Amino acid sequence: MTPVQTHLYDKVCHHLNVIYDQVDTAQPLTEVAQTLLSKMGLDQDDVTLPAPHQNHWTEQDVVLITYGDSIVTADEAPLATLHQFLKQHVNNTINSVHILPFFPYSSDDGFSIMDYSTVNEGLGTWHDITAIASDFRLMSDLVINHCSSRSAWFNNFTKSEGVGSDFFFTVDPSFDTSQVIRPRTSELIRATETAQGEQHVWCTFSHDQVDFDFRNSKVLESFISIIRQYLDNGVRLFRLDAIAFLWKQSGTSCINLEQTHEVVRLLRTLIECAQPDAIIITETNIPNRENLTYFGNANEAHAIYNFSLPPLLVNTLITGDCEYLKNWQMRMPPAQNGTTYFNFIASHDGIGLRPAEGLLDERELNTLLNTMQSFGGLVSWRSTPDKKQKPYEVNITLFDALQGTVKGPDKWGIERFMCAHEIMLAMEGIPGIYIHSLLATSNDYEKVKNTSQNRSINRHRWDHLKLTEQLSDKRSQHSRVLTKLNAILAIRIKQKAFHPNATQFTLQLGSGIFGFWRQSIDRKQSIFCISNVADIEQQIYLSDINLISTHDWWDLLSQEPINMDQPYLTLTPYQSVWISNLN
C-alpha cells in the first residue's frame, strides 16, 4: 500500500471498529475494510484524501425536488418528459435535481425498493438518468434503512438461502422495544414464515418495508456496491433516507444511536475519496437539536435537512408573528465549512411536526393543525413509546397551506406564497424547491381517494399537455408562480452574499417583520433580507437596519434604489426586500 492508501485503510478500519465494537462479525474487520475499498474502487494508487472543510457548493446551487413521473406524456418515458421540462423551464435558474426513488418498488411511492440496481421501467432507463445528470447535478435517494418485502433479498430471507437470507433485522421476545421511537402507528414487528420457522422482522415504517440488519457487514458491503453504481451513473448528491433508524439496540429508542452516526462517517469517508465533489445529505425528520448532531464535527453529513423551517415559516405566515421563527434562527449555529443546511419549505411528504417540538408550544401547534385542516389539509399520526398517538405531519400542498391566515382564506395567497420562498431562498444553506411549489399545485383529493394515503395530496401527477396549457395562460396560478419564482431565482444565484456558508445575522424588527443580514465570504456584499409577514401594510425605519449612508443601496427584488433621504420603507402585505450594496 502507498502511504495515502494506508491512511485511508486505517481510517476505514477505525470506522468499522466503532460500528462493530459489540458485534461478532463473520469475517475480520480488516478484510471488511479491504472489501469496502475494493467495491468503491479505492484500492488503486491514485487515491487522494480530500482536504477537510471544503465547500462543494456555491450561491448558484438550487435543487428541484420531484418524482420521476410528476409530469407525464403519452408514449414517452416520464424521465424523458421531466428532462424536457427542466431544460425548457428552469435551465437557467436551477442547476440540480433530486429525483425521488426511481427504482422498482412495491409501495410508499418508491421508498419500498425491490431492486436497487435497475431503473423502474415505468419511468425509463439508466440512459434517461445519465442524460439528466449530464445537464443537472443529480441527487438520488439511498434508501438504506429498509427495502421491499417483495425484493429478491427478502424472498431469499424467507427461503433461508442465497444473498439476502441474513440481511434483515429480527428480534426475539427478550428484545426490549419499550423505548422505541418511530413515525408510524402500525405494529413494529412482523411475524414471517421462513424455511427456518417463524421469525419476527423489524418494520419501522410498514410491513412492506423491512429493516436491514447492519450488524451483518455483508449488508454494508452491498450498499457500498450500490453507491459505486450510482456514482458511475452520475449521482453526485446522496439523500440518506430514514438514516436515523439504521441501528437497533435493545432497551434504547433505536434512533440516532452512535453506530448510526459512525456509519454516516464511514460513508462520507468513502464517497468523498471516490468522488470529491459528491455530498451526503441526511434525511432526519426529528427534533431540531437531534438533527444538528448529524453534522458531527464536519465529518458526517455535508448537509442536513432543515426540517424545522417548514412548520415555523408556515406558522409565521398564517399568524403574522415571526417570534418563533426568529428565536429559532438566532439559536441555529452557523454551519462549519464543509457542511451546510439544506433548506426547504415543501416536500413530497408533509409539514413535519416533530422538528417543531420544543420550538412551537402546544397552543401554536394546535393552531397550525386547525388552520391547515380548515384549508383542506390532512394529519398523519405516530405512536409514542407509551402507545399514545400524536400528530406527526400535516399533509397539504404549500400553495393551499398559505391561502390564508388563522382568520381564514384571503386575497393574499400568492403574495404570501412568494414571501415564503423569498425568505427561504435568502437563508444560509442550499435551497430545495418541490416541483409542486414551483407549479403552484393544489391539493389532489382524487389521488388521496385512489391510494388511501394522506401524503398523496401533495403528489399530483401532471399531464404534460394540460400543464403546458396552464403555463401558457398567464392568468393561471401555475404560470404566475413559475414566472415569479424563476425571476427571483435568477436574482438569487448571482449574489455572493447568498453563498450557503456566507454570514447570517438575525435582525430585531418586531414580530410582524422578519429580517436577517447576509454578508459574502469576501465581505464585499451585504444583503438585508426583510419581509412583512403580516396581512397589513407596515413600515421599517432605515435606521433600524443601519444602512451606511455613504453607500448606494438597491432592492434586488424590485431593482429599485433605496432612497436614503426617506426615514423609512413601506412594505405592503407579504412584501420582501433584498437590500444590497451591490446591484
Short mmCIF file of C-alpha atoms in Angstrom, two decimals, residues 13-413:
data_model
loop_
_atom_site.label_atom_id
_atom_site.label_comp_id
_atom_site.label_asym_id
_atom_site.label_seq_id
_atom_site.Cartn_x
_atom_site.Cartn_y
_atom_site.Cartn_z
CA CYS A 13 -10.79 0.25 9.91
CA HIS A 14 -11.38 2.81 12.67
CA HIS A 15 -14.94 3.43 11.45
CA LEU A 16 -15.61 -0.31 11.36
CA ASN A 17 -14.18 -0.87 14.83
CA VAL A 18 -16.60 1.72 16.25
CA ILE A 19 -19.60 0.34 14.35
CA TYR A 20 -18.96 -3.32 15.18
CA ASP A 21 -17.43 -2.89 18.63
CA GLN A 22 -20.15 -5.01 20.26
CA VAL A 23 -20.80 -7.34 17.31
CA ASP A 24 -19.15 -10.65 16.46
CA THR A 25 -18.64 -10.26 12.73
CA ALA A 26 -18.39 -13.26 10.40
CA GLN A 27 -15.08 -12.04 8.96
CA PRO A 28 -12.24 -9.93 10.37
CA LEU A 29 -12.87 -6.21 10.09
CA THR A 30 -9.54 -5.81 8.30
CA GLU A 31 -10.97 -7.95 5.49
CA VAL A 32 -14.22 -5.97 5.52
CA ALA A 33 -12.20 -2.76 5.13
CA GLN A 34 -10.35 -4.17 2.13
CA THR A 35 -13.63 -5.29 0.56
CA LEU A 36 -15.24 -1.86 1.02
CA LEU A 37 -12.25 -0.10 -0.55
CA SER A 38 -12.27 -2.52 -3.45
CA LYS A 39 -16.01 -2.17 -4.10
CA MET A 40 -15.68 1.60 -4.05
CA GLY A 41 -12.71 1.49 -6.43
CA LEU A 42 -10.35 2.93 -3.83
CA ASP A 43 -7.75 0.18 -3.93
CA GLN A 44 -5.77 1.97 -6.65
CA ASP A 45 -2.56 4.01 -6.34
CA ASP A 46 -4.13 7.35 -7.31
CA VAL A 47 -6.45 7.74 -4.30
CA THR A 48 -6.38 11.27 -2.88
CA LEU A 49 -7.63 12.11 0.58
CA PRO A 50 -9.67 15.34 0.33
CA ALA A 51 -8.72 18.35 2.39
CA PRO A 52 -11.14 18.91 5.28
CA HIS A 53 -13.73 21.69 5.42
CA GLN A 54 -14.15 22.10 1.67
CA ASN A 55 -17.43 23.58 0.40
CA HIS A 56 -18.68 21.80 -2.70
CA TRP A 57 -21.44 24.33 -3.29
CA THR A 58 -22.00 27.98 -4.17
CA GLU A 59 -24.82 30.52 -4.30
CA GLN A 60 -25.67 29.11 -7.73
CA ASP A 61 -26.84 25.79 -6.31
CA VAL A 62 -30.60 25.29 -6.21
CA VAL A 63 -32.24 21.84 -6.10
CA LEU A 64 -35.58 20.92 -7.66
CA ILE A 65 -37.28 18.02 -5.83
CA THR A 66 -39.51 15.81 -7.97
CA TYR A 67 -40.76 12.32 -8.68
CA GLY A 68 -39.64 10.82 -11.94
CA ASP A 69 -43.26 10.82 -13.11
CA SER A 70 -44.53 14.11 -11.69
CA ILE A 71 -45.08 15.14 -15.33
CA VAL A 72 -46.13 12.55 -17.92
CA THR A 73 -46.70 12.38 -21.65
CA ALA A 74 -48.36 9.57 -23.57
CA ASP A 75 -45.87 7.26 -25.31
CA GLU A 76 -42.81 8.87 -23.71
CA ALA A 77 -40.69 7.77 -20.76
CA PRO A 78 -41.56 10.06 -17.82
CA LEU A 79 -37.87 10.70 -17.16
CA ALA A 80 -37.51 11.97 -20.73
CA THR A 81 -40.54 14.23 -20.21
CA LEU A 82 -39.03 15.51 -16.95
CA HIS A 83 -35.73 16.24 -18.69
CA GLN A 84 -37.55 18.18 -21.39
CA PHE A 85 -39.47 20.19 -18.78
CA LEU A 86 -36.31 21.01 -16.83
CA LYS A 87 -34.47 22.23 -19.91
CA GLN A 88 -37.44 24.29 -21.08
CA HIS A 89 -38.48 25.95 -17.82
CA VAL A 90 -35.62 26.05 -15.27
CA ASN A 91 -32.42 25.53 -17.24
CA ASN A 92 -31.09 28.98 -16.33
CA THR A 93 -32.23 29.12 -12.69
CA ILE A 94 -31.97 25.62 -11.19
CA ASN A 95 -28.81 23.54 -11.58
CA SER A 96 -29.63 20.41 -9.53
CA VAL A 97 -32.48 17.93 -9.47
CA HIS A 98 -33.47 15.43 -6.79
CA ILE A 99 -35.35 12.60 -8.46
CA LEU A 100 -37.15 10.72 -5.71
CA PRO A 101 -36.63 6.93 -5.79
CA PHE A 102 -36.62 5.87 -9.43
CA PHE A 103 -36.22 2.14 -8.85
CA PRO A 104 -38.72 -0.75 -8.97
CA TYR A 105 -40.85 -0.61 -5.81
CA SER A 106 -43.90 -2.15 -4.19
CA SER A 107 -45.32 0.67 -2.02
CA ASP A 108 -44.77 4.10 -0.45
CA ASP A 109 -44.32 5.80 -3.84
CA GLY A 110 -40.83 4.42 -4.33
CA PHE A 111 -39.47 4.11 -0.79
CA SER A 112 -40.07 0.35 -0.67
CA ILE A 113 -37.42 -0.68 -3.19
CA MET A 114 -37.45 -4.11 -4.81
CA ASP A 115 -34.23 -3.72 -6.82
CA TYR A 116 -31.60 -1.05 -6.15
CA SER A 117 -29.65 -1.73 -9.34
CA THR A 118 -32.25 -1.02 -12.04
CA VAL A 119 -34.43 1.92 -13.04
CA ASN A 120 -38.19 1.44 -12.80
CA GLU A 121 -39.14 0.55 -16.38
CA GLY A 122 -42.29 2.65 -15.97
CA LEU A 123 -40.03 5.71 -15.67
CA GLY A 124 -37.28 4.97 -18.16
CA THR A 125 -33.75 3.59 -18.13
CA TRP A 126 -30.30 4.39 -16.81
CA HIS A 127 -29.75 6.20 -20.09
CA ASP A 128 -32.51 8.67 -19.13
CA ILE A 129 -30.93 9.12 -15.69
CA THR A 130 -27.46 9.79 -17.07
CA ALA A 131 -28.92 12.18 -19.65
CA ILE A 132 -30.41 14.28 -16.84
CA ALA A 133 -27.14 14.00 -14.89
CA SER A 134 -25.28 15.44 -17.87
CA ASP A 135 -27.32 18.67 -17.66
CA PHE A 136 -28.13 18.93 -13.96
CA ARG A 137 -26.38 17.92 -10.77
CA LEU A 138 -28.23 14.75 -9.81
CA MET A 139 -29.44 13.87 -6.33
CA SER A 140 -30.69 10.36 -5.55
CA ASP A 141 -32.12 8.67 -2.52
CA LEU A 142 -30.12 5.95 -0.83
CA VAL A 143 -32.95 4.08 0.87
CA ILE A 144 -30.61 2.44 3.32
CA ASN A 145 -32.77 1.55 6.33
CA HIS A 146 -35.19 -0.86 4.66
CA CYS A 147 -36.34 -2.45 1.42
CA SER A 148 -39.45 -4.07 -0.02
CA SER A 149 -40.82 -7.33 1.36
CA ARG A 150 -41.18 -8.29 -2.32
CA SER A 151 -37.49 -7.87 -3.07
CA ALA A 152 -35.30 -10.79 -4.10
CA TRP A 153 -33.32 -10.26 -0.92
CA PHE A 154 -36.37 -10.72 1.32
CA ASN A 155 -37.55 -13.66 -0.77
CA ASN A 156 -34.20 -15.30 -0.06
CA PHE A 157 -34.68 -14.46 3.62
CA THR A 158 -37.94 -16.43 3.68
CA LYS A 159 -36.23 -19.33 1.88
CA SER A 160 -33.19 -19.07 4.18
CA GLU A 161 -30.81 -19.26 1.24
CA GLY A 162 -28.88 -17.00 -1.09
CA VAL A 163 -27.95 -13.33 -0.94
CA GLY A 164 -30.24 -11.55 1.50
CA SER A 165 -31.01 -14.58 3.65
CA ASP A 166 -29.30 -12.88 6.61
CA PHE A 167 -29.86 -9.23 5.68
CA PHE A 168 -32.88 -8.41 7.86
CA PHE A 169 -33.29 -7.41 11.48
CA THR A 170 -35.16 -9.97 13.56
CA VAL A 171 -35.93 -9.99 17.27
CA ASP A 172 -36.92 -12.49 19.92
CA PRO A 173 -39.13 -11.81 22.97
CA SER A 174 -36.11 -10.77 25.06
CA PHE A 175 -35.51 -7.67 22.89
CA ASP A 176 -36.83 -4.63 24.77
CA THR A 177 -38.75 -2.35 22.38
CA SER A 178 -40.46 -0.27 25.09
CA GLN A 179 -38.43 2.88 24.32
CA VAL A 180 -38.58 2.70 20.53
CA ILE A 181 -39.46 5.95 18.75
CA ARG A 182 -40.86 5.71 15.24
CA PRO A 183 -43.07 7.78 12.93
CA ARG A 184 -45.89 5.29 12.40
CA THR A 185 -48.82 3.71 14.25
CA SER A 186 -48.60 0.24 12.63
CA GLU A 187 -47.19 -2.74 14.54
CA LEU A 188 -43.40 -2.62 14.72
CA ILE A 189 -42.80 -6.36 14.43
CA ARG A 190 -43.94 -8.53 11.53
CA ALA A 191 -44.23 -12.28 12.01
CA THR A 192 -42.83 -14.00 8.91
CA GLU A 193 -42.74 -17.68 7.99
CA THR A 194 -39.33 -18.79 6.77
CA ALA A 195 -37.67 -22.09 5.94
CA GLN A 196 -36.25 -21.97 9.48
CA GLY A 197 -39.63 -21.34 11.08
CA GLU A 198 -41.43 -18.17 12.15
CA GLN A 199 -39.22 -15.12 12.55
CA HIS A 200 -40.10 -11.65 13.79
CA VAL A 201 -38.91 -8.95 11.42
CA TRP A 202 -38.45 -5.29 12.34
CA CYS A 203 -40.53 -2.84 10.27
CA THR A 204 -40.00 0.81 11.25
CA PHE A 205 -42.38 2.18 8.60
CA SER A 206 -44.71 -0.54 7.27
CA HIS A 207 -44.88 -4.29 6.95
CA ASP A 208 -43.89 -3.95 3.31
CA GLN A 209 -40.73 -2.08 4.36
CA VAL A 210 -38.48 -4.50 6.22
CA ASP A 211 -35.44 -3.14 8.04
CA PHE A 212 -31.91 -4.25 7.26
CA ASP A 213 -29.60 -5.68 9.89
CA PHE A 214 -26.38 -3.68 9.67
CA ARG A 215 -24.82 -5.88 12.33
CA ASN A 216 -24.12 -8.07 9.31
CA SER A 217 -21.23 -6.40 7.47
CA LYS A 218 -22.42 -8.00 4.21
CA VAL A 219 -25.31 -5.52 4.23
CA LEU A 220 -22.85 -2.64 4.40
CA GLU A 221 -20.78 -4.16 1.60
CA SER A 222 -23.88 -4.42 -0.61
CA PHE A 223 -24.71 -0.75 -0.10
CA ILE A 224 -21.17 0.31 -0.97
CA SER A 225 -21.61 -1.51 -4.29
CA ILE A 226 -24.90 0.34 -4.79
CA ILE A 227 -23.24 3.71 -4.06
CA ARG A 228 -20.49 2.94 -6.57
CA GLN A 229 -23.09 2.16 -9.24
CA TYR A 230 -24.95 5.40 -8.54
CA LEU A 231 -21.73 7.41 -8.78
CA ASP A 232 -20.94 5.74 -12.09
CA ASN A 233 -24.36 6.81 -13.39
CA GLY A 234 -23.92 10.46 -12.48
CA VAL A 235 -25.32 10.77 -8.95
CA ARG A 236 -23.48 13.49 -7.01
CA LEU A 237 -25.81 14.12 -4.06
CA PHE A 238 -26.90 11.25 -1.84
CA ARG A 239 -30.00 11.66 0.30
CA LEU A 240 -29.68 9.15 3.14
CA ASP A 241 -33.33 8.26 3.64
CA ALA A 242 -34.51 7.48 7.19
CA ILE A 243 -30.88 7.11 8.26
CA ALA A 244 -31.64 7.88 11.93
CA PHE A 245 -33.32 4.47 12.40
CA LEU A 246 -30.45 2.40 10.99
CA TRP A 247 -29.08 0.74 14.15
CA LYS A 248 -31.20 -1.09 16.72
CA GLN A 249 -30.25 -1.94 20.28
CA SER A 250 -32.42 -3.47 22.98
CA GLY A 251 -33.70 -1.08 25.62
CA THR A 252 -32.96 2.06 23.59
CA SER A 253 -35.03 4.38 21.41
CA CYS A 254 -33.38 2.75 18.37
CA ILE A 255 -32.91 6.15 16.80
CA ASN A 256 -29.76 8.29 16.45
CA LEU A 257 -27.54 5.64 18.02
CA GLU A 258 -23.76 6.11 17.91
CA GLN A 259 -23.33 3.26 15.43
CA THR A 260 -25.66 5.09 13.03
CA HIS A 261 -23.55 8.22 13.24
CA GLU A 262 -20.42 6.17 12.60
CA VAL A 263 -21.97 4.60 9.51
CA VAL A 264 -22.58 8.12 8.18
CA ARG A 265 -18.93 8.99 8.89
CA LEU A 266 -17.80 5.88 7.05
CA LEU A 267 -19.99 6.66 4.03
CA ARG A 268 -18.62 10.19 3.92
CA THR A 269 -15.04 8.94 4.00
CA LEU A 270 -15.63 6.50 1.15
CA ILE A 271 -17.79 8.78 -1.01
CA GLU A 272 -15.61 11.88 -0.80
CA CYS A 273 -12.49 9.85 -1.58
CA ALA A 274 -14.18 8.20 -4.56
CA GLN A 275 -15.81 11.41 -5.86
CA PRO A 276 -14.52 14.59 -4.17
CA ASP A 277 -17.43 16.77 -5.33
CA ALA A 278 -20.13 14.33 -4.18
CA ILE A 279 -22.04 15.15 -0.98
CA ILE A 280 -24.19 13.38 1.60
CA ILE A 281 -27.46 14.87 2.85
CA THR A 282 -29.10 13.22 5.86
CA GLU A 283 -32.90 13.00 5.94
CA THR A 284 -33.66 13.02 9.67
CA ASN A 285 -37.18 14.22 10.42
CA ILE A 286 -36.57 14.61 14.13
CA PRO A 287 -36.38 17.39 16.75
CA ASN A 288 -34.03 20.20 15.80
CA ARG A 289 -31.32 19.54 18.40
CA GLU A 290 -31.04 15.89 17.38
CA ASN A 291 -30.98 16.83 13.71
CA LEU A 292 -27.98 19.11 14.20
CA THR A 293 -25.90 16.22 15.53
CA TYR A 294 -25.68 14.77 12.01
CA PHE A 295 -23.11 17.42 11.12
CA GLY A 296 -20.74 15.69 13.53
CA ASN A 297 -17.51 17.66 13.58
CA ALA A 298 -17.81 18.39 9.85
CA ASN A 299 -17.17 14.66 9.34
CA GLU A 300 -20.71 13.27 8.95
CA ALA A 301 -23.33 14.80 6.66
CA HIS A 302 -22.20 17.52 4.31
CA ALA A 303 -25.75 18.88 4.61
CA ILE A 304 -28.74 18.25 6.84
CA TYR A 305 -32.37 18.87 6.01
CA ASN A 306 -33.56 21.98 7.86
CA PHE A 307 -36.73 20.23 8.98
CA SER A 308 -37.77 22.89 11.49
CA LEU A 309 -38.07 25.57 8.82
CA PRO A 310 -41.36 24.44 7.15
CA PRO A 311 -43.57 24.36 10.28
CA LEU A 312 -42.02 27.54 11.70
CA LEU A 313 -42.32 29.51 8.47
CA VAL A 314 -45.89 28.39 7.80
CA ASN A 315 -46.76 29.25 11.40
CA THR A 316 -45.22 32.70 10.90
CA LEU A 317 -47.19 33.48 7.76
CA ILE A 318 -50.58 32.29 8.98
CA THR A 319 -50.29 34.13 12.31
CA GLY A 320 -48.41 37.24 11.15
CA ASP A 321 -45.98 36.74 14.03
CA CYS A 322 -42.34 35.78 13.40
CA GLU A 323 -41.16 35.50 17.00
CA TYR A 324 -40.88 31.67 16.97
CA LEU A 325 -39.09 31.69 13.61
CA LYS A 326 -36.78 34.49 14.73
CA ASN A 327 -35.88 32.83 18.03
CA TRP A 328 -35.11 29.57 16.24
CA GLN A 329 -32.94 31.25 13.64
CA MET A 330 -30.97 33.12 16.31
CA ARG A 331 -30.14 29.82 18.00
CA MET A 332 -29.11 27.95 14.85
CA PRO A 333 -25.32 27.56 14.79
CA PRO A 334 -23.52 28.68 11.64
CA ALA A 335 -22.54 25.62 9.63
CA GLN A 336 -18.80 24.95 9.56
CA ASN A 337 -17.06 24.99 6.21
CA GLY A 338 -17.55 21.55 4.72
CA THR A 339 -21.15 21.49 5.99
CA THR A 340 -24.31 23.41 5.22
CA TYR A 341 -28.07 23.37 5.69
CA PHE A 342 -30.48 22.05 3.09
CA ASN A 343 -33.42 24.43 3.24
CA PHE A 344 -36.88 23.53 2.02
CA ILE A 345 -40.45 24.50 2.86
CA ALA A 346 -42.32 21.81 0.93
CA SER A 347 -41.57 18.21 0.06
CA HIS A 348 -43.18 15.00 -1.17
CA ASP A 349 -44.15 14.19 2.41
CA GLY A 350 -45.77 16.88 4.53
CA ILE A 351 -45.08 19.57 7.06
CA GLY A 352 -43.29 17.60 9.77
CA LEU A 353 -44.30 18.39 13.34
CA ARG A 354 -41.59 16.56 15.32
CA PRO A 355 -38.99 19.13 14.20
CA ALA A 356 -41.19 21.81 15.80
CA GLU A 357 -41.08 20.11 19.20
CA GLY A 358 -39.56 22.48 21.72
CA LEU A 359 -39.88 25.33 19.23
CA LEU A 360 -43.65 25.79 18.99
CA ASP A 361 -45.74 25.42 22.13
CA GLU A 362 -48.82 23.20 22.17
CA ARG A 363 -51.18 26.12 21.60
CA GLU A 364 -49.29 27.18 18.47
CA LEU A 365 -49.15 23.60 17.19
CA ASN A 366 -52.90 23.21 17.65
CA THR A 367 -53.50 26.49 15.84
CA LEU A 368 -51.29 25.33 12.99
CA LEU A 369 -53.08 21.98 12.77
CA ASN A 370 -56.55 23.51 12.90
CA THR A 371 -55.71 26.12 10.27
CA MET A 372 -54.19 23.56 7.90
CA GLN A 373 -57.22 21.30 8.29
CA SER A 374 -59.51 24.24 7.52
CA PHE A 375 -57.52 24.67 4.27
CA GLY A 376 -58.14 21.03 3.34
CA GLY A 377 -55.04 19.51 4.90
CA LEU A 378 -54.88 16.04 6.43
CA VAL A 379 -52.98 14.82 9.51
CA SER A 380 -50.75 11.74 9.79
CA TRP A 381 -50.04 10.25 13.18
CA ARG A 382 -47.27 8.45 15.07
CA SER A 383 -47.16 6.27 18.18
CA THR A 384 -45.19 7.30 21.26
CA PRO A 385 -43.35 4.75 23.44
CA ASP A 386 -46.30 4.82 25.87
CA LYS A 387 -48.63 3.84 22.96
CA LYS A 388 -50.26 7.24 22.63
CA GLN A 389 -50.86 8.79 19.24
CA LYS A 390 -49.50 12.22 18.36
CA PRO A 391 -49.68 14.20 15.11
CA TYR A 392 -46.57 13.52 13.04
CA GLU A 393 -47.10 15.69 9.98
CA VAL A 394 -49.63 17.81 8.12
CA ASN A 395 -50.32 16.68 4.56
CA ILE A 396 -51.15 19.61 2.31
CA THR A 397 -49.63 21.40 -0.68
CA LEU A 398 -47.73 24.52 0.30
CA PHE A 399 -49.80 26.62 -2.09
CA ASP A 400 -53.00 25.65 -0.29
CA ALA A 401 -51.35 25.87 3.14
CA LEU A 402 -50.65 29.55 2.53
CA GLN A 403 -54.02 30.50 1.01
CA GLY A 404 -54.92 32.48 4.13
CA THR A 405 -54.27 33.06 7.80
CA VAL A 406 -55.76 31.85 11.06
CA LYS A 407 -58.67 34.13 10.15
CA GLY A 408 -59.37 32.12 7.00
CA PRO A 409 -58.64 32.35 3.25
CA ASP A 410 -57.96 35.80 1.83
CA LYS A 411 -56.76 37.61 -1.30
CA TRP A 412 -53.06 37.47 -0.41
CA GLY A 413 -52.40 33.80 -1.20
#
